[in-house]
Coordinates of C-alpha atoms in Angstrom, one line a residue:
X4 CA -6.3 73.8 -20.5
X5 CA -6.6 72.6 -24.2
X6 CA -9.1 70.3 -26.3
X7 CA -6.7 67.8 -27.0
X8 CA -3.8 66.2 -24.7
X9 CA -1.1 67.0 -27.4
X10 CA -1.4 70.9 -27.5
X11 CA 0.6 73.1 -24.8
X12 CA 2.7 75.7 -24.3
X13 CA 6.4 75.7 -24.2
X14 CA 9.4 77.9 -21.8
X15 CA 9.4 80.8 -24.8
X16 CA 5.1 81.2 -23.5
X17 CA 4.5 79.9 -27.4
X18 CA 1.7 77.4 -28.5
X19 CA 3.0 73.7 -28.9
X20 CA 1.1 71.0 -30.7
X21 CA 3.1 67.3 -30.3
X22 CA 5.8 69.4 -28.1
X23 CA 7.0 71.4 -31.6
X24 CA 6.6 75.3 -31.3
X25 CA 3.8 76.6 -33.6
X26 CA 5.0 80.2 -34.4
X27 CA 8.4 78.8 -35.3
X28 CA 6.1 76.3 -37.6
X29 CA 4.5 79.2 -39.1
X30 CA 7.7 81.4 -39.4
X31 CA 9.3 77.8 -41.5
X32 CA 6.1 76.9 -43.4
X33 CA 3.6 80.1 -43.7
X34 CA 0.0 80.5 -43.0
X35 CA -2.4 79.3 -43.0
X36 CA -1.0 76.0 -42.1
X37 CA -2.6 72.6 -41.4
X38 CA -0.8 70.9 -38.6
X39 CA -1.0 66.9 -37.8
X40 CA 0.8 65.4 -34.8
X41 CA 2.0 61.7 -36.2
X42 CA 1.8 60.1 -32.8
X43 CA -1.8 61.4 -31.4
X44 CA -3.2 60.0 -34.6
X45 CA -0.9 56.7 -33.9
X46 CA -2.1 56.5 -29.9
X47 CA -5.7 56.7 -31.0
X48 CA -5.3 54.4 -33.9
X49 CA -4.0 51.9 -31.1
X50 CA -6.6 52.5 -28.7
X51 CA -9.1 51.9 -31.2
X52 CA -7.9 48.3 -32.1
X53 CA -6.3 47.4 -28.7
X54 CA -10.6 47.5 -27.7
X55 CA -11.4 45.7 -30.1
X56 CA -8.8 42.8 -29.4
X57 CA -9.7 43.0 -25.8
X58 CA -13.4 43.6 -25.7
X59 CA -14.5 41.9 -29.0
X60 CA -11.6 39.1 -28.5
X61 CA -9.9 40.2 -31.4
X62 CA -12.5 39.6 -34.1
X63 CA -12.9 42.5 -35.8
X64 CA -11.2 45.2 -37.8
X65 CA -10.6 49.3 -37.7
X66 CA -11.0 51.4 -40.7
X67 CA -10.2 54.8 -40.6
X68 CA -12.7 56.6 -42.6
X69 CA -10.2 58.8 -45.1
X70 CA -12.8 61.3 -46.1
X71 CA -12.1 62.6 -42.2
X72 CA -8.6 63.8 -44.0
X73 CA -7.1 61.9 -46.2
X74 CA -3.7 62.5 -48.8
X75 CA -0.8 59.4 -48.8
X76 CA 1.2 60.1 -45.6
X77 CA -1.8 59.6 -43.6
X78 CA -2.6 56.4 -45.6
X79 CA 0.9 55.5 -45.2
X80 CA 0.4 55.8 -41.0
X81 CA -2.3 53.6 -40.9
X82 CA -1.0 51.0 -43.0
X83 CA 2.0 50.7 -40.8
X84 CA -0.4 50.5 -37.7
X85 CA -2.0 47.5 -39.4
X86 CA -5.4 49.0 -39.8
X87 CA -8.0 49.4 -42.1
X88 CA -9.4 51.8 -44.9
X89 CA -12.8 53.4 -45.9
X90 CA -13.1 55.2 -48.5
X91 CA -16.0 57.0 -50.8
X92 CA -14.8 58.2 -54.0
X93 CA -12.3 56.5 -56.9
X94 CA -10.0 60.2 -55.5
X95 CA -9.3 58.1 -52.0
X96 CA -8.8 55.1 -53.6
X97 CA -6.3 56.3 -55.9
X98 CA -4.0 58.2 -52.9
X99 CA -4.5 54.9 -50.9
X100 CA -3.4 52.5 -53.7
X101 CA -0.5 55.5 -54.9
X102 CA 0.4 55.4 -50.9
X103 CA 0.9 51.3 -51.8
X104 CA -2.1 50.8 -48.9
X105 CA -2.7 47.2 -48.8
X106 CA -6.2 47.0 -50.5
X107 CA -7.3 44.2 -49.4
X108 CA -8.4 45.9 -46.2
X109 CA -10.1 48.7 -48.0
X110 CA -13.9 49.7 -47.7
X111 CA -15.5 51.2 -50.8
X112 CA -18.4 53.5 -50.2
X113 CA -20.9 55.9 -51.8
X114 CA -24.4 56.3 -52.5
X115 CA -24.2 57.1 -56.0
X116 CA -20.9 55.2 -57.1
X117 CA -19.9 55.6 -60.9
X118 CA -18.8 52.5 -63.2
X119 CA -15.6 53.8 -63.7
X120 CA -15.1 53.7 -59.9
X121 CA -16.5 50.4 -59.7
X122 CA -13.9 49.0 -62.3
X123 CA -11.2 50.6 -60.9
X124 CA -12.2 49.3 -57.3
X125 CA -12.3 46.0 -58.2
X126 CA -9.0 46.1 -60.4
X127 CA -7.0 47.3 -57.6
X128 CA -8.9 44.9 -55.5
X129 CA -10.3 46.6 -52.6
X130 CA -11.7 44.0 -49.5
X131 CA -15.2 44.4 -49.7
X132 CA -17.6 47.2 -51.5
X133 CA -20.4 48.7 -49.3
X134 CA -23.9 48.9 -52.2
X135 CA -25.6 52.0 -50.8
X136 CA -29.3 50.5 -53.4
X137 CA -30.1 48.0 -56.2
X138 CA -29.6 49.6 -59.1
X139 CA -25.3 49.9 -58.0
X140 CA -26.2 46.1 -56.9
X141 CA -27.0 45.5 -60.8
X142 CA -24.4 47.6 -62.3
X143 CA -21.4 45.8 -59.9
X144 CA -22.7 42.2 -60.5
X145 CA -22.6 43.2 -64.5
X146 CA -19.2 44.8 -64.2
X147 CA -17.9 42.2 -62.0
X148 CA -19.1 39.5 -64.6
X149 CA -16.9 40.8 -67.3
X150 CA -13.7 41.3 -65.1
X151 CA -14.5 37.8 -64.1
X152 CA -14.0 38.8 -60.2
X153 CA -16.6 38.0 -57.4
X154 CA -16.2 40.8 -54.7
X155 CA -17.6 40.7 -51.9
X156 CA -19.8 43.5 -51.0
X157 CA -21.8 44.7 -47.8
X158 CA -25.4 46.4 -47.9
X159 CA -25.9 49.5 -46.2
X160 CA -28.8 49.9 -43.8
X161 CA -30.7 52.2 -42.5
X162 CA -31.6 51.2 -39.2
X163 CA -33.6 54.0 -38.8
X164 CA -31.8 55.3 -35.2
X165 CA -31.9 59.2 -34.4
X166 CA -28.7 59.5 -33.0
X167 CA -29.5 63.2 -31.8
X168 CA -26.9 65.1 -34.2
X169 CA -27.0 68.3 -36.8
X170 CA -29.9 67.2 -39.5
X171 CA -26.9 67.6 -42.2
X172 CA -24.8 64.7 -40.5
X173 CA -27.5 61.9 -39.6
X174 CA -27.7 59.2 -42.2
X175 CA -29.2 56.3 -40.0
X176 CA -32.6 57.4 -40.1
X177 CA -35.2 56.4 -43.4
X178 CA -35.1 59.6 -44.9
X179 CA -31.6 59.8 -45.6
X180 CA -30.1 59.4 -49.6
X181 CA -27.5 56.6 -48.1
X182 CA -28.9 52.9 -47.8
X183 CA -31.8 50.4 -48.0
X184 CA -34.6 51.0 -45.5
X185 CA -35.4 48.5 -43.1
X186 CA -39.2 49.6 -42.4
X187 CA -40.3 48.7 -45.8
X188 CA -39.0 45.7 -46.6
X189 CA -36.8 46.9 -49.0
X190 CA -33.4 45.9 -47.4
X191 CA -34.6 42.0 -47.2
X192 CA -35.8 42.2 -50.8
X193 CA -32.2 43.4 -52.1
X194 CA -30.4 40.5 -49.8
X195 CA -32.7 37.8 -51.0
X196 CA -31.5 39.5 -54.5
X197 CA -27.7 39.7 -53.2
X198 CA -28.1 35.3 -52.4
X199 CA -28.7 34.6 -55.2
X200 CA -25.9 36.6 -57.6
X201 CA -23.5 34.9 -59.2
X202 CA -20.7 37.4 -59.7
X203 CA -21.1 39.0 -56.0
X204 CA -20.8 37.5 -52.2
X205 CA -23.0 38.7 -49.7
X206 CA -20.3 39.1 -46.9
X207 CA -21.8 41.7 -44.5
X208 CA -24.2 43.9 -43.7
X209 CA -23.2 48.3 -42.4
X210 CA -24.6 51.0 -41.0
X211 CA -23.7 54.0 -40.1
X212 CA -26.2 56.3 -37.4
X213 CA -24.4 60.1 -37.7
X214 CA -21.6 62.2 -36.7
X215 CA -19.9 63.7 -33.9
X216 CA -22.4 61.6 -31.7
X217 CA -21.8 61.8 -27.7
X218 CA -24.0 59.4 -26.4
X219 CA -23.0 55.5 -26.5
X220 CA -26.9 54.2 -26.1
X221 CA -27.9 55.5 -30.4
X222 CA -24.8 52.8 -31.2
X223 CA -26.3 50.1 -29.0
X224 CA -29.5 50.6 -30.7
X225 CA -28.1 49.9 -34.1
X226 CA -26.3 47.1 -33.5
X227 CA -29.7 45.1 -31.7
X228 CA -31.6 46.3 -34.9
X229 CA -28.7 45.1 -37.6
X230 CA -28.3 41.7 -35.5
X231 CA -32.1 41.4 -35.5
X232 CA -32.0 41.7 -39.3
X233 CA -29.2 39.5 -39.6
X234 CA -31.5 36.7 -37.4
X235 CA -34.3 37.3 -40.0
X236 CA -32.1 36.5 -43.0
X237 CA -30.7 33.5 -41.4
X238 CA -33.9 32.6 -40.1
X239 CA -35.9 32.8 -43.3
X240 CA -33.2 32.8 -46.1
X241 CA -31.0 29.9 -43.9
X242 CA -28.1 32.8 -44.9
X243 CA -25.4 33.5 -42.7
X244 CA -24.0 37.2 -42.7
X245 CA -20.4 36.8 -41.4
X246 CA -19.4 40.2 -41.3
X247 CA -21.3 43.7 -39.0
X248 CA -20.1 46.9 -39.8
X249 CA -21.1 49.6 -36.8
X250 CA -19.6 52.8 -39.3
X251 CA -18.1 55.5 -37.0
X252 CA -19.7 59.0 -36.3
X253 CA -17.8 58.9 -32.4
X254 CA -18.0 62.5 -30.8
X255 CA -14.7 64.3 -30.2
X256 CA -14.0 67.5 -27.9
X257 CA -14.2 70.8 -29.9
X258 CA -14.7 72.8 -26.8
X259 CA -14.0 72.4 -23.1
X260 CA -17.3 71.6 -22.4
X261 CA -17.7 68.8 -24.3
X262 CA -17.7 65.7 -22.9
X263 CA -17.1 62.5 -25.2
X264 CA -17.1 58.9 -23.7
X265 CA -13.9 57.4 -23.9
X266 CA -13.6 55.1 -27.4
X267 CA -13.2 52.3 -24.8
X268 CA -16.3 52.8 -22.8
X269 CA -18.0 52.7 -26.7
X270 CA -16.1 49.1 -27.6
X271 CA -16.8 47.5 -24.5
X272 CA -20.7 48.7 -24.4
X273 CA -21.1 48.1 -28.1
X274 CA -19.0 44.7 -27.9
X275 CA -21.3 43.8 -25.0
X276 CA -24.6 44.4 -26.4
X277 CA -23.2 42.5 -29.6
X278 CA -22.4 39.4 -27.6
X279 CA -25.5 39.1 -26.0
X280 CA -27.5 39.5 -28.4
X281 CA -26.1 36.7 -30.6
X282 CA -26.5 34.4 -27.7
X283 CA -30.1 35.5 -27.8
X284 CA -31.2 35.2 -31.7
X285 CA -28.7 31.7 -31.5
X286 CA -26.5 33.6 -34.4
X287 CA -22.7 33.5 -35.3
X288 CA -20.8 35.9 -33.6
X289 CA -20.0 38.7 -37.0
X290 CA -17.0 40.1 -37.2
X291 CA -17.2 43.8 -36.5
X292 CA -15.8 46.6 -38.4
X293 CA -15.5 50.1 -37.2
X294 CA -14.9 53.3 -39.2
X295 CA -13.7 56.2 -37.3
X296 CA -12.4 59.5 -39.1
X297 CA -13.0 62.5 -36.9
X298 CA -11.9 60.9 -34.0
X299 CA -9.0 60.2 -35.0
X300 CA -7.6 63.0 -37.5
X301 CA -9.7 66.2 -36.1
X302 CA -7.7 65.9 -32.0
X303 CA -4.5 65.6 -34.2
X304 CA -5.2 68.8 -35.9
X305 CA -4.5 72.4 -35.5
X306 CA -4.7 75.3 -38.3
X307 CA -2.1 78.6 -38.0
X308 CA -3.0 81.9 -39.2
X309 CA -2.1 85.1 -39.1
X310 CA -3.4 88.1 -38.1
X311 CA -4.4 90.7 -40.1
X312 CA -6.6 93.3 -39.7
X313 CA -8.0 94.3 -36.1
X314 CA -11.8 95.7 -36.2
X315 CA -13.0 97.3 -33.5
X316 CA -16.9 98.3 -33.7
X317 CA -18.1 99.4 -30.3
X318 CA -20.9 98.2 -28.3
X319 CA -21.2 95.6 -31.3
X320 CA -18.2 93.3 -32.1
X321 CA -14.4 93.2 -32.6
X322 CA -13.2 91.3 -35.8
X323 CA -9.9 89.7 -35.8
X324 CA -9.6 89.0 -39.6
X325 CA -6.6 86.7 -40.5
X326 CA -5.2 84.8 -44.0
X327 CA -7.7 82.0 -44.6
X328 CA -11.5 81.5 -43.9
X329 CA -14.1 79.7 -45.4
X330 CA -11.2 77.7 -48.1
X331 CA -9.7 76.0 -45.6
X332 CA -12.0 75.9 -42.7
X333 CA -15.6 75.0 -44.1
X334 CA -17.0 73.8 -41.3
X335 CA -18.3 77.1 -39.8
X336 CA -20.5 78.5 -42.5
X337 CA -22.0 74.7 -43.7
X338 CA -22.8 73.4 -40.2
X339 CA -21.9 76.3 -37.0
X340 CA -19.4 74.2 -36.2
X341 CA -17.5 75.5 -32.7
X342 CA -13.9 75.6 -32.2
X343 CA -11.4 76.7 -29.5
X344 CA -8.6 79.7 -30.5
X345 CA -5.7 80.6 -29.2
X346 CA -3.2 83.2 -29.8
X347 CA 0.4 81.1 -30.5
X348 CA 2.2 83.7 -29.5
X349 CA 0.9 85.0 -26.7
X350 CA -0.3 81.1 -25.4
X351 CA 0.6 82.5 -21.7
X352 CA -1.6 85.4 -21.8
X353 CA -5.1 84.9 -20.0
X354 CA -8.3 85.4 -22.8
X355 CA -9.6 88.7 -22.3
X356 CA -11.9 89.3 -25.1
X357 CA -14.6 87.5 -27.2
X358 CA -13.7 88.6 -30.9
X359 CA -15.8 87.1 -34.3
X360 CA -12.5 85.8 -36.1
X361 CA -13.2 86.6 -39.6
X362 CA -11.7 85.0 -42.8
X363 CA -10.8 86.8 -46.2
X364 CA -12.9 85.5 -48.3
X365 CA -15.7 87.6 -49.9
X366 CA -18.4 86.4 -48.2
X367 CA -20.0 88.1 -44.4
X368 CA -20.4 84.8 -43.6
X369 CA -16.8 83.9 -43.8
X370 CA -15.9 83.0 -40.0
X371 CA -13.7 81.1 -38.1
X372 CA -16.5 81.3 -35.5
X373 CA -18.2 84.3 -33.3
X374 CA -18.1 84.9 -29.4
X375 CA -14.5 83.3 -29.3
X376 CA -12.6 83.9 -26.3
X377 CA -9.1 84.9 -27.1
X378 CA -6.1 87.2 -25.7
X379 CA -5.4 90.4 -27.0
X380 CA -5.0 89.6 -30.6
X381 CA -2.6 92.5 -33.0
X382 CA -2.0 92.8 -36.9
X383 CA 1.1 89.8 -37.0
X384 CA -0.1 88.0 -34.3
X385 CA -0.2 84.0 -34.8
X386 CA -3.7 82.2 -34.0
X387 CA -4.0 78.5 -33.7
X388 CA -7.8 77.4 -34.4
X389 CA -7.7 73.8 -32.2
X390 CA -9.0 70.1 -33.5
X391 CA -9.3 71.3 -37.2
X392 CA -7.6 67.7 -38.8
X393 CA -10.7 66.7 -39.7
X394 CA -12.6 67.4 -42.7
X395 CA -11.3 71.0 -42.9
X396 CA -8.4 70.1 -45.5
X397 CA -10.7 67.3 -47.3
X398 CA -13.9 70.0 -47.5
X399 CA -11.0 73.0 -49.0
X400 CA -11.7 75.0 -51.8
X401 CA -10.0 77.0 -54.2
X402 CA -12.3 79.7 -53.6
X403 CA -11.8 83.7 -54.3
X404 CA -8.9 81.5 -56.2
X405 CA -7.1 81.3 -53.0
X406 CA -4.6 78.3 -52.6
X407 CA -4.7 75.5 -51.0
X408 CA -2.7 75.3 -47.8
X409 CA 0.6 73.2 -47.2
X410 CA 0.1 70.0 -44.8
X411 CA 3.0 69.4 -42.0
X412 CA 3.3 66.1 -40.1
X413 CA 4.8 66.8 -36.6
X414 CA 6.5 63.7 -34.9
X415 CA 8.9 63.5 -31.9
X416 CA 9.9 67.3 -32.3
X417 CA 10.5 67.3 -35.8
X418 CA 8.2 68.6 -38.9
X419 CA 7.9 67.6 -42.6
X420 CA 5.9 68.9 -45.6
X421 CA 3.4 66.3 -46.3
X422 CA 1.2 68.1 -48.4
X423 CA 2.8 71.0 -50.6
X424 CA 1.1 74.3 -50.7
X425 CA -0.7 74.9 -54.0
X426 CA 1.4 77.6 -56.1
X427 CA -0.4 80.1 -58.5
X428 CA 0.0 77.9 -61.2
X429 CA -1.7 75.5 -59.7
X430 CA -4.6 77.2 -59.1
X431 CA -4.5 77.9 -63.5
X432 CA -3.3 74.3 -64.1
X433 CA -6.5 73.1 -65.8
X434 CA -7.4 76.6 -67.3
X435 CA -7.3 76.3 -71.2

């Protein structure tokens, strides 16, 4: 009945996410409310690395990217599930160090990456940093030469895959700001450059094809092109790259009719094409790193509103206008982005109507989405907007100077404040 196999509906006919009663979540906490169930993000944090172990024997890593939704209780889950970290700004690194993440296995990206972050990613000694182009080559190896540190870095690359997603979310291709290009030569240029540094190590190469990406094949395609790169450096440079990182980008279910392999299905294919195609090119087998974000925060996510204004314009539309919008769920108005609704009060009740659920922000195109279908929804009514945990609290705003909404953790019944909601004064904290 629902997008993700932790919503329901309890005896009281109320709207349940991890088996905790949203309207009594929303009576406790207010609205708008982001809600994250602690042990769907824990199952698929496990079924992410229990592939790897059994298709890819174990050599590899996950790395949840943070910028899916990141503040320290979430960095604090993934720590204790032994996993990984990617992050793209000195912000995420400072929650993941100030969450005592172990940074060691901590990914530093960005295309345009500032000194200051640079210095402070390499005094609070992340794993490896991912150079996005030459000049943050130069200014790294410099920086690094006066801490009198040699990190070791990955190049991104631009494998130049269409992976068939929105034109706002595809980075693999050579017109994309992220990465060296492999068609002209530029990638080999900057790792023949890489060899040869003195404050830096080569360690790996990444890539990353898109987002919210159903088919399997675009992934498979990738990894052939890196490994044939990595042939071509060992081949004619007689360097070994020891490390492959595949990014993330897997598709998850927004709406009933999508259809997302299984993250298994992805690991074994991906793992498979991997293996053989070392055999082929007589290369080490690299270990493989993983990012996934979306897959794993946006399932575990839910956002609670409530209703508050019912506008009925015949033979045209009905607007269900409720307490947030475009501040705390961007993803509409930058990208169309679909969702499924569902009155928490009423979960029982079949969906009668197709309403346009419309935020307060002042702004027409401040929607929740359009064509929704939802049961009959009044002025008080609770609405739960499903497999929001992604990207909807990272992308907030403070805009119309509204505030931020609180984050609640559910886990085994039970709820706890893990982001507060902003106050008024927060919102003139920096004013002067």
């Amino acid at each position: 009945m629902f997008v993700s196999e932790n919503l329901g509906v309890n005896s009281a006919g109320n709207f349940t996410i991890g088996g905790v009663d949203t309207v009594e979540l929303a009576k406790e906490y207010g609205t708008p409310l982001y809600v994250m169930d602690e042990q769907l993000i824990r199952k698929t944090l496990r079924r992410f690395h229990d592939s790897m172990k059994k298709y890819y024997d174990g050599k590899g890593e996950v790395h949840y990217a943070s910028k899916a939704f990141s503040c320290m209780e979430m960095c604090r889950v993934v720590a204790s599930e032994g996993d990984g970290l990617d992050a793209v700004s000195i912000g995420e690194l400072y929650t993941a160090y100030k969450a005592g993440f172990p940074m060691g296995k901590v990914g530093f990206h960005g295309n345009n990456k500032t000194d200051e972050e640079l210095s402070f990613a390499l005094k609070v000694g992340v794993g490896h940093i991912i150079v996005d182009n030459i000049s943050e080559l130069h200014r790294l190896e410099a920086i690094a030469a006066e801490m009198n540190v040699k990190p070791d870095i990955m190049f991104r690359i631009k494998p130049g895959i269409d992976a068939h997603t929105h034109d706002f979310v595809k980075t693999g291709q050579i017109d994309s700001k992220f990465g060296f290009a492999l068609e002209t030569g530029e990638a080999f240029e900057a790792v023949k450059e890489a060899v040869n540094c003195k404050s830096v190590n080569l360690s790996g190469l990444h890539c990353h094809i898109g987002s919210q990406i159903f088919d399997i094949a675009p992934f498979e395609e990738a990894a052939k092109v890196m490994l044939g790169f990595i042939a071509k450096i060992k081949n004619e440079l007689g360097f070994e790259i020891k490390g492959l990182n595949l990014g993330g980008g897997f598709g998850i279910k927004y709406l009933e009719e999508h259809d997302p392999a299984p993250f298994e299905v992805y690991l074994e294919r991906v793992s498979s094409v991997v293996k053989a195609e070392c055999a082929r090119l007589n290369i080490e087998l690299p270990k493989m790193f993983i990012e996934p974000g979306r897959s794993i925060a946006a399932p575990a996510g839910i956002t609670l509103y409530t209703v508050g204004a019912r506008k009925e314009i015949p033979n045209i539309r009905t607007y269900i206008s409720v307490d947030g919008g475009m501040a705390d769920s961007p993803r509409y108005i930058l990208y169309g982005s679909e969702y499924e609704a569902i009155v928490a009060n009423k979960a029982n009740d079949d969906r009668t109507e197709k309403v346009t659920i419309a935020g307060k922000c002042c702004e027409s195109g401040d929607l929740i989405g359009e064509n929704m279908p939802l049961q009959h929804a009044e002025s008080g009514d609770i609405i739960a907007v499903c497999a929001t945990g992604a990207y909807n609290y990272s992308m907030s705003s403070n805009y119309n100077r509204l505030q931020k909404p609180a984050v609640v953790f559910v886990n085994e019944g039970k709820s706890r404040i893990a982001v507060k909601r902003e106050t008024l004064d927060d919102i003139i904290r920096n004013d002067i």
